[in-house]
Amino acid sequence: MPKRIDPDTETVTFTFEGQIIRARPGDTVASALAASGIRHLRDSAVSGEPRGIFCMMGACFDCLVEVNGQPNRQACMTPVSQDLAVNRQNGGVEVKV
Ligand code: FES
């Protein structure tokens, strides 16, 4: 499991599924969740299987989450900021035209 080398410098907080997550300035949502031991970020729209971080560079889209009510946000490309509300994305998201 990913682990902080120096865990005492976390000064930003946000929530994931209502749970308070401590992060460092400069973290992405994905890195902060990984450091907190959270691996299950969404469920596949096709199989329903759990998905989590894979590439950590915006290429695979396995890390999609809902951020402040906005679906399909890549956790690995989203910087943390105070008071983000992040939720697991379950299955496909309806596209409104
Ligand atoms: S982990 Fe691959 S796009 Fe985020």
Coordinates of N, CA and C and ligand atoms in Angstrom, one line a residue:
M1 N 0.8 -1.2 0.0 CA 0.0 0.0 0.0 C 0.9 1.2 0.0
P2 N 0.5 2.3 -0.8 CA 1.3 3.5 -0.8 C 1.3 4.1 0.6
K3 N 2.4 4.7 1.0 CA 2.5 5.3 2.3 C 3.4 6.5 2.3
R4 N 3.0 7.5 3.1 CA 3.8 8.8 3.2 C 5.1 8.5 3.9
I5 N 6.2 9.2 3.3 CA 7.4 9.1 4.0 C 7.4 10.0 5.2
D6 N 6.8 11.2 5.1 CA 6.7 12.1 6.2 C 5.2 12.5 6.3
P7 N 4.5 11.8 7.2 CA 3.0 12.0 7.2 C 2.6 13.2 8.0
D8 N 3.5 14.0 8.6 CA 3.0 15.1 9.4 C 2.8 16.5 8.7
T9 N 2.9 16.5 7.4 CA 2.8 17.8 6.7 C 1.4 17.9 6.0
E10 N 0.4 17.1 6.3 CA -0.9 17.2 5.6 C -1.7 18.4 6.2
T11 N -2.0 19.3 5.3 CA -2.7 20.5 5.8 C -4.0 20.8 5.1
V12 N -4.3 20.0 4.0 CA -5.6 20.2 3.3 C -6.5 19.1 3.6
T13 N -7.8 19.4 3.8 CA -8.7 18.3 4.0 C -9.9 18.4 2.9
F14 N -10.3 17.2 2.5 CA -11.5 17.1 1.7 C -12.2 15.9 2.1
T15 N -13.4 15.6 1.5 CA -14.1 14.4 1.9 C -14.2 13.5 0.7
F16 N -14.2 12.2 1.0 CA -14.4 11.1 0.0 C -15.5 10.2 0.7
E17 N -16.7 10.2 0.0 CA -17.8 9.5 0.5 C -18.1 9.9 1.9
G18 N -17.9 11.2 2.2 CA -18.2 11.8 3.5 C -17.1 11.6 4.5
Q19 N -16.1 10.8 4.2 CA -15.0 10.6 5.1 C -13.9 11.7 4.9
I20 N -13.5 12.3 6.0 CA -12.5 13.4 5.9 C -11.1 12.8 5.6
I21 N -10.5 13.3 4.5 CA -9.2 12.9 4.0 C -8.2 14.0 4.2
R22 N -7.1 13.7 4.8 CA -6.0 14.7 4.9 C -5.0 14.6 3.8
A23 N -4.6 15.7 3.2 CA -3.8 15.7 2.1 C -2.7 16.8 2.2
R24 N -1.8 16.8 1.3 CA -0.7 17.8 1.3 C -1.1 18.8 0.1
P25 N -0.7 20.1 0.2 CA -0.9 20.9 -0.9 C 0.0 20.4 -2.1
G26 N -0.6 20.3 -3.2 CA 0.2 19.7 -4.4 C -0.2 18.3 -4.6
D27 N -0.9 17.6 -3.7 CA -1.4 16.3 -3.9 C -2.5 16.4 -5.0
T28 N -2.7 15.3 -5.7 CA -3.9 15.1 -6.5 C -4.9 14.3 -5.6
V29 N -6.2 14.3 -6.0 CA -7.2 13.6 -5.3 C -6.7 12.1 -5.2
A30 N -6.2 11.6 -6.3 CA -5.8 10.2 -6.4 C -4.6 9.9 -5.4
S31 N -3.6 10.8 -5.4 CA -2.5 10.5 -4.5 C -2.9 10.6 -3.0
A32 N -3.8 11.5 -2.7 CA -4.2 11.7 -1.3 C -5.1 10.4 -0.9
L33 N -5.9 10.0 -1.8 CA -6.7 8.8 -1.5 C -5.8 7.5 -1.3
A34 N -4.8 7.4 -2.2 CA -3.9 6.3 -2.1 C -3.2 6.3 -0.8
A35 N -2.7 7.5 -0.4 CA -2.0 7.6 0.8 C -2.9 7.3 2.0
S36 N -4.2 7.4 1.9 CA -5.1 7.1 2.9 C -5.6 5.7 2.9
G37 N -5.1 4.9 1.9 CA -5.5 3.5 1.8 C -6.7 3.2 1.1
I38 N -7.2 4.2 0.3 CA -8.5 4.1 -0.4 C -8.1 3.7 -1.9
R39 N -8.6 2.6 -2.3 CA -8.2 2.1 -3.7 C -9.4 2.0 -4.6
H40 N -10.6 1.9 -4.1 CA -11.8 1.7 -4.9 C -12.4 3.0 -5.2
L41 N -12.2 3.5 -6.4 CA -12.7 4.9 -6.8 C -14.0 4.9 -7.6
R42 N -14.2 3.8 -8.3 CA -15.5 3.8 -9.1 C -15.8 2.3 -9.4
D43 N -17.0 2.1 -10.0 CA -17.4 0.8 -10.4 C -17.5 0.8 -11.9
S44 N -17.0 -0.2 -12.6 CA -17.1 -0.3 -14.1 C -18.5 -0.2 -14.5
A45 N -18.8 0.6 -15.6 CA -20.1 0.7 -16.1 C -20.5 -0.6 -16.9
V46 N -19.5 -1.4 -17.3 CA -19.7 -2.6 -18.1 C -19.9 -3.8 -17.2
S47 N -19.0 -4.0 -16.3 CA -19.0 -5.2 -15.4 C -19.4 -5.0 -14.0
G48 N -19.4 -3.7 -13.6 CA -19.7 -3.5 -12.2 C -18.5 -3.7 -11.2
E49 N -17.4 -4.1 -11.8 CA -16.2 -4.4 -11.0 C -15.6 -3.1 -10.5
P50 N -15.0 -3.2 -9.3 CA -14.3 -2.0 -8.8 C -13.1 -1.6 -9.6
R51 N -12.9 -0.3 -9.7 CA -11.7 0.3 -10.4 C -11.1 1.3 -9.5
G52 N -9.8 1.5 -9.8 CA -9.0 2.5 -9.0 C -7.9 3.0 -9.8
I53 N -6.9 3.6 -9.1 CA -5.8 4.2 -9.9 C -5.0 3.2 -10.6
F54 N -4.5 3.5 -11.8 CA -3.7 2.6 -12.6 C -2.5 3.4 -13.1
C55 N -2.7 4.4 -14.0 CA -1.6 5.0 -14.7 C -1.0 6.2 -13.9
M56 N -1.9 6.9 -13.1 CA -1.6 8.1 -12.4 C -1.1 9.3 -13.3
M57 N -1.4 9.2 -14.6 CA -1.0 10.3 -15.5 C -2.1 10.7 -16.5
G58 N -3.3 10.4 -16.2 CA -4.4 10.9 -17.1 C -4.6 10.1 -18.3
A59 N -4.1 8.9 -18.5 CA -4.2 8.1 -19.7 C -5.3 7.0 -19.7
C60 N -5.5 6.4 -18.5 CA -6.3 5.2 -18.5 C -7.8 5.4 -18.1
F61 N -8.1 6.5 -17.5 CA -9.5 6.9 -17.0 C -10.1 5.9 -16.0
D62 N -9.2 5.1 -15.4 CA -9.7 4.1 -14.4 C -10.1 4.9 -13.1
C63 N -9.6 6.1 -12.9 CA -9.8 6.8 -11.6 C -10.9 7.8 -11.6
L64 N -11.9 7.6 -12.5 CA -13.0 8.6 -12.6 C -13.8 8.7 -11.2
V65 N -14.0 9.9 -10.8 CA -14.8 10.1 -9.6 C -15.8 11.3 -9.8
E66 N -16.6 11.5 -8.9 CA -17.5 12.7 -8.9 C -16.9 13.7 -7.9
V67 N -16.7 14.9 -8.4 CA -16.1 16.0 -7.6 C -17.0 17.2 -7.5
N68 N -17.5 17.5 -6.4 CA -18.4 18.6 -6.2 C -19.6 18.5 -7.1
G69 N -20.1 17.2 -7.3 CA -21.3 17.0 -8.1 C -21.0 16.8 -9.6
Q70 N -19.8 17.0 -10.0 CA -19.4 16.8 -11.4 C -18.9 15.4 -11.6
P71 N -19.5 14.6 -12.5 CA -19.0 13.2 -12.7 C -17.8 13.2 -13.7
N72 N -17.2 12.1 -13.8 CA -16.2 11.8 -14.8 C -14.9 12.7 -14.6
R73 N -14.6 13.0 -13.4 CA -13.3 13.8 -13.1 C -12.2 12.8 -12.9
Q74 N -11.1 13.0 -13.5 CA -10.0 12.1 -13.3 C -9.3 12.4 -11.9
A75 N -9.4 11.5 -11.0 CA -8.8 11.8 -9.6 C -7.3 12.1 -9.7
C76 N -6.6 11.4 -10.7 CA -5.1 11.6 -10.8 C -4.8 13.0 -11.4
M77 N -5.7 13.6 -12.0 CA -5.4 14.9 -12.6 C -6.1 16.1 -11.9
T78 N -6.7 15.8 -10.8 CA -7.5 16.8 -10.0 C -6.7 17.2 -8.8
P79 N -6.2 18.4 -8.7 CA -5.5 18.8 -7.5 C -6.4 18.9 -6.3
V80 N -5.9 18.6 -5.1 CA -6.7 18.7 -3.9 C -6.9 20.2 -3.6
S81 N -8.0 20.5 -3.0 CA -8.2 21.9 -2.4 C -9.1 21.7 -1.3
Q82 N -9.1 22.7 -0.4 CA -9.9 22.6 0.8 C -11.4 22.5 0.5
D83 N -12.0 21.6 1.1 CA -13.5 21.4 1.0 C -14.0 20.8 -0.3
L84 N -13.2 20.1 -1.0 CA -13.7 19.3 -2.1 C -14.6 18.2 -1.6
A85 N -15.7 17.9 -2.3 CA -16.5 16.8 -1.9 C -16.4 15.8 -3.0
V86 N -15.7 14.7 -2.8 CA -15.4 13.7 -3.8 C -16.2 12.4 -3.4
N87 N -16.9 11.9 -4.4 CA -17.6 10.6 -4.2 C -17.3 9.6 -5.3
R88 N -17.4 8.4 -4.9 CA -17.2 7.2 -5.8 C -18.2 7.3 -7.0
Q89 N -17.8 7.0 -8.1 CA -18.7 7.0 -9.3 C -19.1 5.6 -9.5
N90 N -20.4 5.4 -9.5 CA -21.0 4.0 -9.7 C -21.6 3.8 -11.1
G91 N -20.9 3.0 -11.9 CA -21.4 2.7 -13.2 C -21.3 3.8 -14.2
G92 N -22.0 3.8 -15.2 CA -22.0 4.8 -16.2 C -22.7 6.1 -15.8
V93 N -22.4 7.2 -16.4 CA -23.1 8.4 -16.1 C -23.9 8.8 -17.3
E94 N -25.1 9.3 -17.0 CA -26.0 9.7 -18.1 C -25.5 11.0 -18.7
V95 N -25.4 11.1 -20.0 CA -25.0 12.3 -20.6 C -26.2 13.1 -21.0
K96 N -26.3 14.4 -20.5 CA -27.4 15.2 -20.8 C -27.0 16.2 -21.9
V97 N -27.8 16.2 -23.0 CA -27.6 17.1 -24.1 C -28.5 18.3 -24.1
Ligands
FES1 S1 -5.2 6.6 -13.0 FE1 -5.2 6.6 -15.1 S2 -6.3 8.4 -15.7 FE2 -6.1 8.5 -13.6

